[in-house]
Amino acid sequence: MIGDERRLYSEAIATTLNLVQDFEVVATVNNREEIVPAVLRKLPTVTVLGTNTTARNGRCLTDELRAAVPRCRIAVIGSTPGSPAKRQEAAAPGLLSVVPDDAALPQLVNAIRGLVASNNGTPANPGGGPSQHAGGPIDTALIRQPACGGRSLSTREKEVLRLTAGGAPVREIAAELFLSPGTVRNVTSSAIKKLGGRNRFDAACIASKRGWL
């Protein structure tokens, strides 16, 4: 989930991260007061925050998030050395990562992957090889390729997207189609990749416009 009061900024980051393989941005929130409630609803694996959302009126949003969802992983973009977020990062390894405002995309991607890996109890760089350099080129394997002329959807993918287009949550779709929630997520992920969608709702919209639902 992306939380930043600058809508253009947060939507640009969301669009970019949705192109990264295995990433899905479940929400962007542009009102500081709505970030914690949104995290409680969506329960994202990682929440990415802009610096301008991290402190106001003496309150620290990262503290609020960790109090509401103790296992919440947080990436803060743009904090300067010595800032409260940097001090918190040192006190909460594996839970909080601070990415400089001038960082390249690979550094943000690696920070998020590191937080996810810590959540799964695995090393951030299990292969033992060098991590991507923050200023280096983006590995093309990280980026999803655009859908080619519209790869056809399977019958199951169409059923899942049809129910998604109607606003049904994953568990409701699973019950309707007699599937497990995990299977619904896998089918949805496959459809998103085929259509080049930003998320499941965007994929459903694309499929609907093409007359596939």
Tab-separated table of C-alpha atoms in Angstrom:
chain	number	residue	atom	x	y	z
A	1	MET	CA	0.000	0.000	0.000
A	2	ILE	CA	1.204	3.539	-0.748
A	3	GLY	CA	0.456	6.355	1.707
A	4	ASP	CA	1.343	9.913	0.721
A	5	GLU	CA	-0.641	13.149	0.672
A	6	ARG	CA	0.771	14.013	-2.770
A	7	ARG	CA	-1.603	12.165	-5.059
A	8	LEU	CA	0.485	12.469	-8.225
A	9	TYR	CA	3.567	11.241	-6.367
A	10	SER	CA	1.837	8.249	-4.788
A	11	GLU	CA	0.052	7.214	-7.981
A	12	ALA	CA	3.312	7.405	-9.941
A	13	ILE	CA	5.018	5.114	-7.428
A	14	ALA	CA	2.026	2.754	-7.423
A	15	THR	CA	2.006	2.530	-11.223
A	16	THR	CA	5.731	1.776	-11.268
A	17	LEU	CA	5.623	-0.843	-8.508
A	18	ASN	CA	2.699	-2.592	-10.185
A	19	LEU	CA	5.066	-3.287	-13.099
A	20	VAL	CA	7.408	-5.245	-10.838
A	21	GLN	CA	6.945	-9.001	-10.915
A	22	ASP	CA	5.156	-10.396	-7.830
A	23	PHE	CA	4.191	-6.902	-6.647
A	24	GLU	CA	0.613	-5.662	-6.353
A	25	VAL	CA	-0.311	-2.281	-4.927
A	26	VAL	CA	-3.616	-2.873	-3.134
A	27	ALA	CA	-4.356	0.801	-2.406
A	28	THR	CA	-3.052	4.362	-2.513
A	29	VAL	CA	-4.121	6.672	0.304
A	30	ASN	CA	-3.689	10.446	0.085
A	31	ASN	CA	-5.092	11.497	3.465
A	32	ARG	CA	-2.805	10.983	6.452
A	33	GLU	CA	-5.725	10.299	8.791
A	34	GLU	CA	-6.952	7.468	6.562
A	35	ILE	CA	-3.669	5.558	6.306
A	36	VAL	CA	-3.924	3.530	9.530
A	37	PRO	CA	-7.604	2.572	8.927
A	38	ALA	CA	-6.677	1.550	5.363
A	39	VAL	CA	-3.838	-0.654	6.600
A	40	LEU	CA	-6.210	-2.299	9.082
A	41	ARG	CA	-8.656	-3.025	6.238
A	42	LYS	CA	-6.182	-4.123	3.572
A	43	LEU	CA	-3.446	-5.664	5.778
A	44	PRO	CA	-0.728	-5.099	3.138
A	45	THR	CA	2.578	-6.916	3.498
A	46	VAL	CA	4.437	-3.595	3.198
A	47	THR	CA	3.240	-0.003	3.514
A	48	VAL	CA	5.283	2.644	1.674
A	49	LEU	CA	5.089	6.122	3.212
A	50	GLY	CA	6.226	9.508	1.923
A	51	THR	CA	8.181	11.663	4.360
A	52	ASN	CA	5.426	14.271	4.584
A	53	THR	CA	3.087	11.686	6.117
A	54	THR	CA	5.432	10.436	8.818
A	55	ALA	CA	5.168	13.210	11.397
A	56	ARG	CA	2.622	15.851	12.289
A	57	ASN	CA	1.551	17.552	15.524
A	58	GLY	CA	4.111	15.543	17.454
A	59	ARG	CA	2.707	12.220	16.267
A	60	CYS	CA	4.746	9.724	14.277
A	61	LEU	CA	2.729	7.733	11.762
A	62	THR	CA	5.173	4.829	11.794
A	63	ASP	CA	4.566	4.452	15.542
A	64	GLU	CA	0.808	4.575	14.977
A	65	LEU	CA	1.017	1.891	12.306
A	66	ARG	CA	3.195	-0.408	14.373
A	67	ALA	CA	0.866	-0.015	17.365
A	68	ALA	CA	-2.199	-0.835	15.252
A	69	VAL	CA	-0.543	-3.656	13.268
A	70	PRO	CA	2.557	-4.808	15.199
A	71	ARG	CA	3.924	-6.881	12.309
A	72	CYS	CA	3.396	-4.142	9.734
A	73	ARG	CA	6.395	-3.674	7.448
A	74	ILE	CA	7.031	-0.021	6.563
A	75	ALA	CA	9.228	1.632	3.929
A	76	VAL	CA	9.676	5.392	4.344
A	77	ILE	CA	10.810	7.401	1.302
A	78	GLY	CA	12.787	10.601	1.652
A	79	SER	CA	13.918	10.798	5.261
A	80	THR	CA	17.201	12.575	5.917
A	81	PRO	CA	20.053	11.238	8.119
A	82	GLY	CA	19.283	11.733	11.796
A	83	SER	CA	15.524	11.979	11.209
A	84	PRO	CA	13.072	10.184	13.529
A	85	ALA	CA	12.421	7.605	10.806
A	86	LYS	CA	16.153	6.813	10.539
A	87	ARG	CA	16.397	6.406	14.307
A	88	GLN	CA	13.349	4.158	14.275
A	89	GLU	CA	14.869	2.065	11.482
A	90	ALA	CA	17.830	1.247	13.718
A	91	ALA	CA	15.449	0.264	16.514
A	92	ALA	CA	13.169	-1.867	14.339
A	93	PRO	CA	15.294	-3.980	11.964
A	94	GLY	CA	13.139	-6.030	9.602
A	95	LEU	CA	10.101	-3.886	10.325
A	96	LEU	CA	11.144	-0.487	8.973
A	97	SER	CA	13.321	0.564	6.044
A	98	VAL	CA	14.199	4.120	5.044
A	99	VAL	CA	14.882	4.886	1.365
A	100	PRO	CA	16.472	8.225	0.367
A	101	ASP	CA	14.346	10.571	-1.710
A	102	ASP	CA	16.956	10.515	-4.478
A	103	ALA	CA	17.172	6.705	-4.609
A	104	ALA	CA	16.750	4.813	-7.874
A	105	LEU	CA	13.878	2.363	-8.317
A	106	PRO	CA	15.998	-0.757	-7.587
A	107	GLN	CA	16.752	0.557	-4.088
A	108	LEU	CA	13.054	0.911	-3.274
A	109	VAL	CA	12.305	-2.510	-4.792
A	110	ASN	CA	15.139	-4.103	-2.800
A	111	ALA	CA	13.962	-2.397	0.398
A	112	ILE	CA	10.448	-3.790	-0.084
A	113	ARG	CA	11.770	-7.251	-0.955
A	114	GLY	CA	13.966	-7.165	2.142
A	115	LEU	CA	10.970	-6.348	4.340
A	116	VAL	CA	8.953	-9.155	2.739
A	117	ALA	CA	11.848	-11.587	3.200
A	118	SER	CA	12.133	-10.676	6.883
A	119	ASN	CA	8.401	-11.291	7.233
A	120	ASN	CA	8.879	-14.768	5.731
A	121	GLY	CA	11.905	-15.460	7.865
A	122	THR	CA	14.252	-15.770	4.865
A	123	PRO	CA	17.369	-13.759	3.939
A	124	ALA	CA	16.759	-10.714	1.760
A	125	ASN	CA	19.407	-11.990	-0.651
A	126	PRO	CA	19.161	-15.800	-0.396
A	127	GLY	CA	21.343	-16.463	-3.438
A	128	GLY	CA	24.330	-14.852	-1.768
A	129	GLY	CA	25.096	-12.762	-4.842
A	130	PRO	CA	25.455	-8.998	-4.901
A	131	SER	CA	22.347	-6.931	-4.402
A	132	GLN	CA	21.297	-4.504	-7.105
A	133	HIS	CA	23.118	-1.224	-6.756
A	134	ALA	CA	20.815	1.669	-5.959
A	135	GLY	CA	22.114	3.672	-8.875
A	136	GLY	CA	22.398	0.786	-11.336
A	137	PRO	CA	20.110	-0.126	-14.213
A	138	ILE	CA	16.804	-1.800	-13.456
A	139	ASP	CA	16.956	-5.533	-14.127
A	140	THR	CA	14.519	-6.186	-16.967
A	141	ALA	CA	13.473	-9.379	-15.189
A	142	LEU	CA	11.946	-7.171	-12.488
A	143	ILE	CA	9.507	-5.556	-14.889
A	144	ARG	CA	6.406	-7.212	-16.236
A	145	GLN	CA	6.198	-7.108	-19.979
A	146	PRO	CA	3.106	-5.431	-21.459
A	147	ALA	CA	0.311	-7.701	-22.577
A	148	CYS	CA	0.815	-8.779	-26.187
A	149	GLY	CA	-2.198	-7.970	-28.308
A	150	GLY	CA	-4.320	-9.311	-25.525
A	151	ARG	CA	-3.470	-12.879	-24.579
A	152	SER	CA	-6.694	-14.799	-24.215
A	153	LEU	CA	-8.092	-15.402	-20.764
A	154	SER	CA	-9.082	-18.831	-19.516
A	155	THR	CA	-12.698	-19.516	-18.578
A	156	ARG	CA	-11.737	-19.482	-14.897
A	157	GLU	CA	-9.941	-16.144	-15.232
A	158	LYS	CA	-12.998	-14.637	-16.910
A	159	GLU	CA	-15.266	-15.910	-14.117
A	160	VAL	CA	-13.024	-14.442	-11.433
A	161	LEU	CA	-12.725	-11.083	-13.205
A	162	ARG	CA	-16.478	-10.951	-13.850
A	163	LEU	CA	-17.147	-11.250	-10.111
A	164	THR	CA	-14.309	-8.825	-9.361
A	165	ALA	CA	-15.893	-6.265	-11.689
A	166	GLY	CA	-19.026	-6.516	-9.557
A	167	GLY	CA	-17.006	-5.540	-6.477
A	168	ALA	CA	-16.864	-8.978	-4.842
A	169	PRO	CA	-14.008	-9.560	-2.365
A	170	VAL	CA	-11.688	-12.555	-2.785
A	171	ARG	CA	-13.424	-14.735	-0.179
A	172	GLU	CA	-16.827	-14.138	-1.739
A	173	ILE	CA	-15.466	-15.049	-5.173
A	174	ALA	CA	-13.908	-18.202	-3.704
A	175	ALA	CA	-17.243	-19.261	-2.185
A	176	GLU	CA	-19.152	-18.482	-5.385
A	177	LEU	CA	-16.786	-20.561	-7.549
A	178	PHE	CA	-16.063	-23.276	-4.949
A	179	LEU	CA	-12.370	-22.395	-4.884
A	180	SER	CA	-9.905	-21.589	-2.130
A	181	PRO	CA	-8.978	-17.902	-1.630
A	182	GLY	CA	-5.397	-18.813	-2.577
A	183	THR	CA	-6.541	-20.249	-5.902
A	184	VAL	CA	-8.587	-17.122	-6.599
A	185	ARG	CA	-5.520	-14.964	-5.941
A	186	ASN	CA	-3.380	-17.112	-8.261
A	187	VAL	CA	-5.977	-16.962	-11.044
A	188	THR	CA	-6.308	-13.215	-10.547
A	189	SER	CA	-2.535	-12.723	-10.676
A	190	SER	CA	-2.369	-14.657	-13.950
A	191	ALA	CA	-5.142	-12.522	-15.468
A	192	ILE	CA	-3.470	-9.292	-14.310
A	193	LYS	CA	-0.206	-10.303	-16.025
A	194	LYS	CA	-1.974	-11.227	-19.252
A	195	LEU	CA	-3.849	-7.941	-19.373
A	196	GLY	CA	-1.095	-5.692	-18.044
A	197	GLY	CA	-3.416	-4.368	-15.342
A	198	ARG	CA	-2.344	-2.392	-12.279
A	199	ASN	CA	-4.425	-4.536	-9.941
A	200	ARG	CA	-7.377	-6.944	-10.058
A	201	PHE	CA	-9.971	-4.207	-10.512
A	202	ASP	CA	-7.995	-2.615	-13.328
A	203	ALA	CA	-7.672	-6.031	-15.001
A	204	ALA	CA	-11.430	-6.568	-14.709
A	205	CYS	CA	-12.038	-3.158	-16.274
A	206	ILE	CA	-9.680	-3.940	-19.174
A	207	ALA	CA	-11.305	-7.330	-19.802
A	208	SER	CA	-14.778	-5.771	-19.672
A	209	LYS	CA	-13.825	-3.076	-22.195
A	210	ARG	CA	-12.532	-5.781	-24.533
A	211	GLY	CA	-15.847	-7.615	-24.272
A	212	TRP	CA	-14.315	-10.685	-22.634
A	213	LEU	CA	-16.658	-10.754	-19.637
